[in-house]
Amino acid sequence: MVLRTVEWKDNSVVMIDQTKLPNTLEYVTYTDYNQVADAIRNLVIRGAPAIGVSGAFGLALAALQSDATEKDELISFLENSKKILFETRPTAVNLAWGLNKIMQVANQAITVDEIRINVVETAKKMAEEDIQINMAMGKNGSELFDDNDTIMTHCNAGALATVGYGTALGVIRAAKDSGKNVKVIATETRPVQQGSRLTAFELKHDGINVSLIPDTAVGYTMANGLVNKIIVGADRILRTGHVYNKIGTYQIATMAKHHDIPFYVAAPLSTFDMKSNPEDVIIEQRKASEVTGIGDKKTAPDGIDVINPAFDMTPPGLISGIITENGIAKPPYEESIKKLFEAN
Ligand code: MRU
């Protein structure tokens, strides 16, 4: 069975509850946009493209929930819902992208009925397009990988981080589907374990050879020649090629440079933020309890101060290529990224 992370069904949003993985594959159904906001905040759904589409579905629910009879009234309800959805997770730019796209469609419609129909249809289309984009990205990126490669990945940039197929894991899927025998090394990705809970689950589910390592074994695997390429996803990419991704990505990229191992990033154009500079990007800080315990077990003393950033920034000098649905950007990134957008 192909994993479908989020979808619109009978005027409701159905998602895999990723907090329950890998132990149970459970689906949740929401009819209120506040439930979708909670789901994004609490990592029931996560991964930049998946939260982008979920934000769009959340606003579509809001349009159906509101009993507004005038356009202005409905738009103001949607603006308020957008704010609540947007504030759930600030770093991944896909969330703002998804919400803005729905607001644009709502503003262009004339009647409240038209708004409701158009926002639902647009959100559904965004979900379908996400899978097509990932497959195009996979095809573009697979040429960078060879038979018998062992590829390291961090966090989960797979089907579970998108509507389906995945970004970084989509490229690995495409390489495998083109007949190459590839193996994956997944980092566990402390503190929330998106690597061990999600990537290991997803790849095993799909029959792709995967080994799990503790985050602290990244240097060991590189130094011992156990990995020869790396691919990760991204939450935000600036026009300069600065990549924001799951905490720990920066140290993997730095170590890859030291060991001369190519480090690739795969992300759709909706992950690019062509306006911001590094100092404008808010790095989300998460709960201390994610670090002071493992599951229900306490692993740190009470009252300890914790620093728990969800993401870090990898500078362009450490990145060998950025794979998108429009092609692969190579250094110098400011120029090559601009070209990818011009091809759009
Ligand atoms: O905190 P998460 O699980 O939402 O973080 C996800 C990542 O960092 C992914 O690598 C990124 O969103 C790209 S997903 C295609």
mmCIF file of C-alpha atoms and ligand atoms in Angstrom:
data_model
loop_
_atom_site.group_PDB
_atom_site.id
_atom_site.type_symbol
_atom_site.label_atom_id
_atom_site.label_comp_id
_atom_site.label_asym_id
_atom_site.label_seq_id
_atom_site.Cartn_x
_atom_site.Cartn_y
_atom_site.Cartn_z
ATOM 1 C CA MET A 1 0.000 0.000 0.000
ATOM 2 C CA VAL A 2 1.357 3.440 -0.978
ATOM 3 C CA LEU A 3 1.458 5.861 1.968
ATOM 4 C CA ARG A 4 -0.767 8.904 1.483
ATOM 5 C CA THR A 5 0.082 11.369 4.264
ATOM 6 C CA VAL A 6 -2.795 13.806 3.937
ATOM 7 C CA GLU A 7 -5.932 13.995 1.825
ATOM 8 C CA TRP A 8 -9.335 15.641 1.466
ATOM 9 C CA LYS A 9 -12.251 13.228 1.891
ATOM 10 C CA ASP A 10 -15.959 14.098 2.222
ATOM 11 C CA ASN A 11 -15.345 17.694 3.321
ATOM 12 C CA SER A 12 -12.795 16.656 5.941
ATOM 13 C CA VAL A 13 -9.032 16.301 6.161
ATOM 14 C CA VAL A 14 -7.607 12.829 6.757
ATOM 15 C CA MET A 15 -3.991 12.439 7.903
ATOM 16 C CA ILE A 16 -1.675 9.728 9.116
ATOM 17 C CA ASP A 17 -1.011 10.422 12.819
ATOM 18 C CA GLN A 18 2.790 10.471 12.679
ATOM 19 C CA THR A 19 3.118 10.652 16.462
ATOM 20 C CA LYS A 20 1.891 7.019 16.549
ATOM 21 C CA LEU A 21 4.498 5.708 14.082
ATOM 22 C CA PRO A 22 6.213 3.292 13.824
ATOM 23 C CA ASN A 23 4.015 1.304 16.214
ATOM 24 C CA THR A 24 0.628 1.894 14.604
ATOM 25 C CA LEU A 25 -0.442 3.276 11.250
ATOM 26 C CA GLU A 26 -3.438 5.293 12.373
ATOM 27 C CA TYR A 27 -5.457 7.907 10.483
ATOM 28 C CA VAL A 28 -7.160 10.945 12.043
ATOM 29 C CA THR A 29 -10.044 12.914 10.509
ATOM 30 C CA TYR A 30 -10.536 16.641 11.077
ATOM 31 C CA THR A 31 -13.457 18.918 10.235
ATOM 32 C CA ASP A 32 -12.244 22.025 12.108
ATOM 33 C CA TYR A 33 -9.277 24.151 11.029
ATOM 34 C CA ASN A 34 -8.225 24.499 14.698
ATOM 35 C CA GLN A 35 -7.705 20.725 14.771
ATOM 36 C CA VAL A 36 -5.448 21.027 11.730
ATOM 37 C CA ALA A 37 -3.502 23.820 13.468
ATOM 38 C CA ASP A 38 -3.054 21.575 16.529
ATOM 39 C CA ALA A 39 -1.999 18.675 14.302
ATOM 40 C CA ILE A 40 0.736 20.811 12.694
ATOM 41 C CA ARG A 41 1.860 22.205 16.060
ATOM 42 C CA ASN A 42 2.026 18.742 17.670
ATOM 43 C CA LEU A 43 3.758 16.991 14.740
ATOM 44 C CA VAL A 44 0.794 14.756 13.899
ATOM 45 C CA ILE A 45 1.745 16.008 10.451
ATOM 46 C CA ARG A 46 5.181 17.470 9.746
ATOM 47 C CA GLY A 47 7.636 17.987 6.904
ATOM 48 C CA ALA A 48 7.601 21.214 4.893
ATOM 49 C CA PRO A 49 5.522 20.187 1.818
ATOM 50 C CA ALA A 50 3.037 18.212 3.955
ATOM 51 C CA ILE A 51 2.392 21.162 6.254
ATOM 52 C CA GLY A 52 2.084 23.470 3.215
ATOM 53 C CA VAL A 53 -0.761 21.356 1.819
ATOM 54 C CA SER A 54 -2.256 20.825 5.297
ATOM 55 C CA GLY A 55 -2.354 24.594 5.822
ATOM 56 C CA ALA A 56 -4.249 24.900 2.525
ATOM 57 C CA PHE A 57 -6.671 22.137 3.583
ATOM 58 C CA GLY A 58 -7.044 23.861 6.973
ATOM 59 C CA LEU A 59 -8.147 27.089 5.288
ATOM 60 C CA ALA A 60 -10.517 25.125 3.048
ATOM 61 C CA LEU A 61 -12.104 23.674 6.217
ATOM 62 C CA ALA A 62 -12.328 27.193 7.673
ATOM 63 C CA ALA A 63 -14.217 28.351 4.562
ATOM 64 C CA LEU A 64 -16.749 25.536 5.054
ATOM 65 C CA GLN A 65 -17.011 26.135 8.819
ATOM 66 C CA SER A 66 -17.777 29.831 8.578
ATOM 67 C CA ASP A 67 -21.455 30.775 8.303
ATOM 68 C CA ALA A 68 -20.591 34.084 6.593
ATOM 69 C CA THR A 69 -23.038 35.201 3.918
ATOM 70 C CA GLU A 70 -20.981 38.156 2.610
ATOM 71 C CA LYS A 71 -17.591 37.982 0.932
ATOM 72 C CA ASP A 72 -15.933 40.512 3.294
ATOM 73 C CA GLU A 73 -17.095 38.566 6.323
ATOM 74 C CA LEU A 74 -15.764 35.267 4.943
ATOM 75 C CA ILE A 75 -12.418 36.816 3.936
ATOM 76 C CA SER A 76 -11.947 38.256 7.413
ATOM 77 C CA PHE A 77 -12.750 34.819 8.966
ATOM 78 C CA LEU A 78 -10.181 33.260 6.613
ATOM 79 C CA GLU A 79 -7.546 35.903 7.453
ATOM 80 C CA ASN A 80 -7.955 35.107 11.131
ATOM 81 C CA SER A 81 -7.789 31.340 10.494
ATOM 82 C CA LYS A 82 -4.702 31.875 8.336
ATOM 83 C CA LYS A 83 -2.961 33.663 11.221
ATOM 84 C CA ILE A 84 -3.698 30.770 13.598
ATOM 85 C CA LEU A 85 -2.476 28.189 11.074
ATOM 86 C CA PHE A 86 0.621 30.241 10.152
ATOM 87 C CA GLU A 87 1.789 30.650 13.737
ATOM 88 C CA THR A 88 1.963 26.884 14.324
ATOM 89 C CA ARG A 89 5.421 26.468 12.746
ATOM 90 C CA PRO A 90 7.425 29.486 11.575
ATOM 91 C CA THR A 91 10.462 28.051 9.749
ATOM 92 C CA ALA A 92 9.121 25.951 6.861
ATOM 93 C CA VAL A 93 8.198 28.435 4.152
ATOM 94 C CA ASN A 94 5.799 25.995 2.440
ATOM 95 C CA LEU A 95 3.197 26.733 5.122
ATOM 96 C CA ALA A 96 3.069 30.440 4.205
ATOM 97 C CA TRP A 97 3.128 29.466 0.510
ATOM 98 C CA GLY A 98 0.089 27.159 0.900
ATOM 99 C CA LEU A 99 -1.881 29.674 2.970
ATOM 100 C CA ASN A 100 -1.132 32.597 0.647
ATOM 101 C CA LYS A 101 -2.167 30.609 -2.411
ATOM 102 C CA ILE A 102 -5.564 29.826 -0.858
ATOM 103 C CA MET A 103 -6.084 33.447 0.238
ATOM 104 C CA GLN A 104 -5.322 34.618 -3.300
ATOM 105 C CA VAL A 105 -7.977 32.271 -4.717
ATOM 106 C CA ALA A 106 -10.481 33.367 -2.046
ATOM 107 C CA ASN A 107 -9.886 37.044 -2.778
ATOM 108 C CA GLN A 108 -10.342 36.529 -6.522
ATOM 109 C CA ALA A 109 -13.756 34.842 -6.165
ATOM 110 C CA ILE A 110 -16.908 36.960 -6.171
ATOM 111 C CA THR A 111 -19.489 35.199 -4.038
ATOM 112 C CA VAL A 112 -19.155 33.226 -0.792
ATOM 113 C CA ASP A 113 -20.276 30.042 -2.592
ATOM 114 C CA GLU A 114 -17.618 30.591 -5.212
ATOM 115 C CA ILE A 115 -14.969 31.108 -2.508
ATOM 116 C CA ARG A 116 -15.931 27.857 -0.794
ATOM 117 C CA ILE A 117 -15.885 25.826 -4.014
ATOM 118 C CA ASN A 118 -12.656 27.361 -5.325
ATOM 119 C CA VAL A 119 -10.602 27.047 -2.119
ATOM 120 C CA VAL A 120 -11.512 23.380 -1.693
ATOM 121 C CA GLU A 121 -10.705 22.625 -5.343
ATOM 122 C CA THR A 122 -7.404 24.548 -5.177
ATOM 123 C CA ALA A 123 -6.277 22.776 -2.005
ATOM 124 C CA LYS A 124 -7.109 19.379 -3.553
ATOM 125 C CA LYS A 125 -5.163 20.338 -6.686
ATOM 126 C CA MET A 126 -2.161 21.425 -4.584
ATOM 127 C CA ALA A 127 -2.136 17.982 -2.971
ATOM 128 C CA GLU A 128 -2.165 16.191 -6.350
ATOM 129 C CA GLU A 129 0.515 18.525 -7.724
ATOM 130 C CA ASP A 130 2.752 17.851 -4.731
ATOM 131 C CA ILE A 131 3.050 14.184 -5.768
ATOM 132 C CA GLN A 132 3.722 15.095 -9.435
ATOM 133 C CA ILE A 133 6.386 17.622 -8.386
ATOM 134 C CA ASN A 134 8.100 15.048 -6.158
ATOM 135 C CA MET A 135 8.155 12.540 -8.995
ATOM 136 C CA ALA A 136 9.690 15.114 -11.359
ATOM 137 C CA MET A 137 12.270 15.957 -8.693
ATOM 138 C CA GLY A 138 12.993 12.254 -8.261
ATOM 139 C CA LYS A 139 13.610 11.837 -11.984
ATOM 140 C CA ASN A 140 15.933 14.868 -12.094
ATOM 141 C CA GLY A 141 17.870 13.821 -9.009
ATOM 142 C CA SER A 142 18.229 10.108 -9.741
ATOM 143 C CA GLU A 143 20.922 10.827 -12.350
ATOM 144 C CA LEU A 144 23.247 11.977 -9.533
ATOM 145 C CA PHE A 145 23.183 8.496 -7.990
ATOM 146 C CA ASP A 146 24.946 5.345 -9.170
ATOM 147 C CA ASP A 147 24.516 1.622 -8.838
ATOM 148 C CA ASN A 148 25.695 0.410 -5.400
ATOM 149 C CA ASP A 149 25.654 3.862 -3.774
ATOM 150 C CA THR A 150 25.075 4.019 -0.029
ATOM 151 C CA ILE A 151 23.190 7.230 0.659
ATOM 152 C CA MET A 152 22.857 8.911 4.026
ATOM 153 C CA THR A 153 19.716 10.893 4.819
ATOM 154 C CA HIS A 154 18.663 12.886 7.878
ATOM 155 C CA CYS A 155 15.229 13.394 9.441
ATOM 156 C CA ASN A 156 12.357 12.359 7.173
ATOM 157 C CA ALA A 157 12.024 13.924 3.747
ATOM 158 C CA GLY A 158 9.927 11.100 2.396
ATOM 159 C CA ALA A 159 6.330 10.319 1.530
ATOM 160 C CA LEU A 160 5.498 11.124 5.150
ATOM 161 C CA ALA A 161 6.903 14.657 4.837
ATOM 162 C CA THR A 162 4.919 15.342 1.665
ATOM 163 C CA VAL A 163 1.535 14.270 0.322
ATOM 164 C CA GLY A 164 3.269 11.240 -1.176
ATOM 165 C CA TYR A 165 6.549 9.948 -2.742
ATOM 166 C CA GLY A 166 8.842 12.400 -0.918
ATOM 167 C CA THR A 167 11.615 14.833 -1.811
ATOM 168 C CA ALA A 168 14.986 13.369 -0.721
ATOM 169 C CA LEU A 169 13.486 9.886 -0.386
ATOM 170 C CA GLY A 170 11.636 10.465 -3.683
ATOM 171 C CA VAL A 171 15.028 10.847 -5.381
ATOM 172 C CA ILE A 172 16.198 7.611 -3.734
ATOM 173 C CA ARG A 173 12.968 5.881 -4.868
ATOM 174 C CA ALA A 174 13.490 7.111 -8.420
ATOM 175 C CA ALA A 175 17.125 5.935 -8.413
ATOM 176 C CA LYS A 176 15.983 2.500 -7.264
ATOM 177 C CA ASP A 177 13.140 2.413 -9.803
ATOM 178 C CA SER A 178 15.628 3.209 -12.582
ATOM 179 C CA GLY A 179 17.343 -0.102 -11.771
ATOM 180 C CA LYS A 180 20.128 1.108 -9.460
ATOM 181 C CA ASN A 181 20.854 -0.923 -6.381
ATOM 182 C CA VAL A 182 21.019 1.702 -3.634
ATOM 183 C CA LYS A 183 21.198 1.416 0.132
ATOM 184 C CA VAL A 184 20.195 4.029 2.670
ATOM 185 C CA ILE A 185 21.689 5.016 6.014
ATOM 186 C CA ALA A 186 19.135 6.902 8.114
ATOM 187 C CA THR A 187 20.121 8.962 11.137
ATOM 188 C CA GLU A 188 17.777 8.566 14.094
ATOM 189 C CA THR A 189 17.346 12.392 14.238
ATOM 190 C CA ARG A 190 17.079 13.200 17.925
ATOM 191 C CA PRO A 191 15.157 14.525 19.746
ATOM 192 C CA VAL A 192 11.884 13.609 18.013
ATOM 193 C CA GLN A 193 13.297 10.635 16.069
ATOM 194 C CA GLN A 194 11.888 11.442 12.634
ATOM 195 C CA GLY A 195 14.682 9.278 11.198
ATOM 196 C CA SER A 196 14.121 6.145 13.266
ATOM 197 C CA ARG A 197 10.354 6.472 13.660
ATOM 198 C CA LEU A 198 9.504 7.703 10.160
ATOM 199 C CA THR A 199 12.295 7.230 7.591
ATOM 200 C CA ALA A 200 13.165 3.738 8.800
ATOM 201 C CA PHE A 201 9.442 2.858 8.905
ATOM 202 C CA GLU A 202 8.733 4.290 5.450
ATOM 203 C CA LEU A 203 11.717 2.685 3.703
ATOM 204 C CA LYS A 204 11.107 -0.679 5.319
ATOM 205 C CA HIS A 205 7.425 -0.424 4.393
ATOM 206 C CA ASP A 206 8.466 0.151 0.764
ATOM 207 C CA GLY A 207 11.152 -2.546 0.678
ATOM 208 C CA ILE A 208 14.153 -0.192 0.382
ATOM 209 C CA ASN A 209 17.362 -1.363 2.081
ATOM 210 C CA VAL A 210 17.908 0.865 5.139
ATOM 211 C CA SER A 211 20.222 0.832 8.156
ATOM 212 C CA LEU A 212 19.658 3.063 11.162
ATOM 213 C CA ILE A 213 22.485 4.891 12.939
ATOM 214 C CA PRO A 214 22.551 7.050 16.045
ATOM 215 C CA ASP A 215 23.149 10.707 15.149
ATOM 216 C CA THR A 216 26.502 10.451 16.860
ATOM 217 C CA ALA A 217 27.700 7.800 14.351
ATOM 218 C CA VAL A 218 27.663 10.158 11.356
ATOM 219 C CA GLY A 219 31.420 10.806 11.574
ATOM 220 C CA TYR A 220 32.185 7.113 12.090
ATOM 221 C CA THR A 221 30.227 6.014 9.001
ATOM 222 C CA MET A 222 31.903 8.656 6.842
ATOM 223 C CA ALA A 223 35.411 7.991 8.163
ATOM 224 C CA ASN A 224 34.983 4.252 7.594
ATOM 225 C CA GLY A 225 33.760 4.578 4.006
ATOM 226 C CA LEU A 226 30.271 3.280 4.823
ATOM 227 C CA VAL A 227 28.529 6.106 2.948
ATOM 228 C CA ASN A 228 29.359 7.751 -0.382
ATOM 229 C CA LYS A 229 26.541 10.269 -0.944
ATOM 230 C CA ILE A 230 24.141 12.299 1.177
ATOM 231 C CA ILE A 231 20.701 13.698 0.409
ATOM 232 C CA VAL A 232 18.370 15.681 2.675
ATOM 233 C CA GLY A 233 15.218 17.752 2.290
ATOM 234 C CA ALA A 234 14.726 21.408 3.244
ATOM 235 C CA ASP A 235 12.292 23.607 5.121
ATOM 236 C CA ARG A 236 13.443 26.831 3.510
ATOM 237 C CA ILE A 237 16.057 27.722 0.902
ATOM 238 C CA LEU A 238 17.145 31.304 0.353
ATOM 239 C CA ARG A 239 18.010 32.786 -3.060
ATOM 240 C CA THR A 240 21.665 32.590 -2.001
ATOM 241 C CA GLY A 241 21.446 28.799 -1.489
ATOM 242 C CA HIS A 242 21.397 28.880 2.330
ATOM 243 C CA VAL A 243 19.428 25.774 3.363
ATOM 244 C CA TYR A 244 17.326 25.481 6.528
ATOM 245 C CA ASN A 245 16.603 21.903 7.492
ATOM 246 C CA LYS A 246 16.258 19.664 10.546
ATOM 247 C CA ILE A 247 18.714 20.339 13.335
ATOM 248 C CA GLY A 248 21.894 18.366 12.704
ATOM 249 C CA THR A 249 21.928 18.894 8.935
ATOM 250 C CA TYR A 250 24.688 21.499 9.261
ATOM 251 C CA GLN A 251 27.007 19.179 11.133
ATOM 252 C CA ILE A 252 26.425 16.381 8.596
ATOM 253 C CA ALA A 253 27.199 18.767 5.716
ATOM 254 C CA THR A 254 30.344 20.033 7.448
ATOM 255 C CA MET A 255 31.589 16.517 8.027
ATOM 256 C CA ALA A 256 30.711 15.524 4.447
ATOM 257 C CA LYS A 257 32.912 18.362 3.180
ATOM 258 C CA HIS A 258 35.769 17.111 5.367
ATOM 259 C CA HIS A 259 35.406 13.602 3.895
ATOM 260 C CA ASP A 260 34.796 14.834 0.331
ATOM 261 C CA ILE A 261 31.341 13.216 0.149
ATOM 262 C CA PRO A 262 28.762 14.925 -2.126
ATOM 263 C CA PHE A 263 25.965 16.550 -0.094
ATOM 264 C CA TYR A 264 22.689 17.136 -1.996
ATOM 265 C CA VAL A 265 19.425 18.842 -1.050
ATOM 266 C CA ALA A 266 16.071 18.031 -2.706
ATOM 267 C CA ALA A 267 13.178 20.483 -2.423
ATOM 268 C CA PRO A 268 10.321 21.850 -4.531
ATOM 269 C CA LEU A 269 10.285 25.498 -5.673
ATOM 270 C CA SER A 270 7.626 26.144 -2.985
ATOM 271 C CA THR A 271 10.414 25.714 -0.375
ATOM 272 C CA PHE A 272 12.407 28.666 -1.759
ATOM 273 C CA ASP A 273 12.172 32.036 -0.054
ATOM 274 C CA MET A 274 13.552 34.477 -2.597
ATOM 275 C CA LYS A 275 13.044 37.553 -0.369
ATOM 276 C CA SER A 276 14.552 36.832 3.060
ATOM 277 C CA ASN A 277 18.144 37.058 4.231
ATOM 278 C CA PRO A 278 19.593 34.660 6.833
ATOM 279 C CA GLU A 279 18.999 37.175 9.657
ATOM 280 C CA ASP A 280 15.249 37.295 8.826
ATOM 281 C CA VAL A 281 14.620 33.569 9.285
ATOM 282 C CA ILE A 282 13.038 32.531 12.569
ATOM 283 C CA ILE A 283 14.365 29.201 13.778
ATOM 284 C CA GLU A 284 11.636 27.421 15.679
ATOM 285 C CA GLN A 285 12.512 26.476 19.274
ATOM 286 C CA ARG A 286 10.675 23.450 20.581
ATOM 287 C CA LYS A 287 9.701 22.093 23.998
ATOM 288 C CA ALA A 288 12.421 21.287 26.548
ATOM 289 C CA SER A 289 10.665 17.987 27.303
ATOM 290 C CA GLU A 290 11.710 16.693 23.860
ATOM 291 C CA VAL A 291 15.303 16.778 25.133
ATOM 292 C CA THR A 292 14.881 15.973 28.817
ATOM 293 C CA GLY A 293 13.216 12.622 28.206
ATOM 294 C CA ILE A 294 12.811 9.739 25.816
ATOM 295 C CA GLY A 295 9.154 8.813 25.587
ATOM 296 C CA ASP A 296 7.839 8.842 29.143
ATOM 297 C CA LYS A 297 11.254 8.238 30.648
ATOM 298 C CA LYS A 298 13.036 11.241 32.164
ATOM 299 C CA THR A 299 16.717 11.398 31.104
ATOM 300 C CA ALA A 300 17.761 14.769 32.558
ATOM 301 C CA PRO A 301 17.548 16.448 35.966
ATOM 302 C CA ASP A 302 14.489 18.585 36.791
ATOM 303 C CA GLY A 303 14.848 22.275 36.047
ATOM 304 C CA ILE A 304 17.760 21.904 33.607
ATOM 305 C CA ASP A 305 18.065 24.691 31.007
ATOM 306 C CA VAL A 306 17.588 23.364 27.486
ATOM 307 C CA ILE A 307 18.390 24.704 24.017
ATOM 308 C CA ASN A 308 16.182 22.874 21.499
ATOM 309 C CA PRO A 309 16.200 24.452 18.021
ATOM 310 C CA ALA A 310 14.223 22.443 15.452
ATOM 311 C CA PHE A 311 16.299 23.554 12.465
ATOM 312 C CA ASP A 312 19.736 24.809 11.476
ATOM 313 C CA MET A 313 21.214 26.564 8.471
ATOM 314 C CA THR A 314 23.667 24.947 6.068
ATOM 315 C CA PRO A 315 25.651 27.510 4.065
ATOM 316 C CA PRO A 316 25.818 27.160 0.271
ATOM 317 C CA GLY A 317 29.561 26.376 0.283
ATOM 318 C CA LEU A 318 28.818 22.939 1.780
ATOM 319 C CA ILE A 319 26.173 21.960 -0.775
ATOM 320 C CA SER A 320 27.012 20.041 -3.978
ATOM 321 C CA GLY A 321 23.630 20.567 -5.666
ATOM 322 C CA ILE A 322 19.987 21.469 -5.021
ATOM 323 C CA ILE A 323 17.508 19.218 -6.819
ATOM 324 C CA THR A 324 14.109 20.670 -7.781
ATOM 325 C CA GLU A 325 11.267 19.774 -10.133
ATOM 326 C CA ASN A 326 12.728 22.264 -12.644
ATOM 327 C CA GLY A 327 16.255 20.865 -12.619
ATOM 328 C CA ILE A 328 19.374 20.843 -10.463
ATOM 329 C CA ALA A 329 20.962 24.064 -9.199
ATOM 330 C CA LYS A 330 24.749 23.968 -8.843
ATOM 331 C CA PRO A 331 27.075 26.628 -7.381
ATOM 332 C CA PRO A 332 27.084 29.600 -7.706
ATOM 333 C CA TYR A 333 23.542 29.308 -6.364
ATOM 334 C CA GLU A 334 22.306 32.872 -6.690
ATOM 335 C CA GLU A 335 22.574 32.495 -10.482
ATOM 336 C CA SER A 336 21.448 28.873 -10.846
ATOM 337 C CA ILE A 337 18.434 29.259 -8.525
ATOM 338 C CA LYS A 338 17.289 32.321 -10.462
ATOM 339 C CA LYS A 339 17.449 30.272 -13.681
ATOM 340 C CA LEU A 340 15.267 27.529 -12.157
ATOM 341 C CA PHE A 341 12.570 30.109 -11.424
ATOM 342 C CA GLU A 342 12.845 31.628 -14.894
ATOM 343 C CA ALA A 343 12.217 28.143 -16.336
ATOM 344 C CA ASN A 344 8.932 28.004 -14.397
HETATM 345 O O1 MRU B 1 10.296 19.035 12.305
HETATM 346 P P1 MRU B 1 9.935 18.353 11.023
HETATM 347 O O2 MRU B 1 9.760 16.879 11.170
HETATM 348 O O3 MRU B 1 8.765 19.011 10.325
HETATM 349 O O4 MRU B 1 11.212 18.592 10.103
HETATM 350 C C1 MRU B 1 11.185 18.102 8.789
HETATM 351 C C2 MRU B 1 12.448 18.353 8.054
HETATM 352 O O5 MRU B 1 13.347 19.000 8.525
HETATM 353 C C3 MRU B 1 12.477 17.860 6.648
HETATM 354 O O6 MRU B 1 13.777 17.497 6.290
HETATM 355 C C4 MRU B 1 11.992 18.996 5.723
HETATM 356 O O7 MRU B 1 10.749 19.461 6.143
HETATM 357 C C5 MRU B 1 11.902 18.562 4.332
HETATM 358 S S1 MRU B 1 10.588 17.455 4.093
HETATM 359 C C6 MRU B 1 10.389 17.059 2.485
#
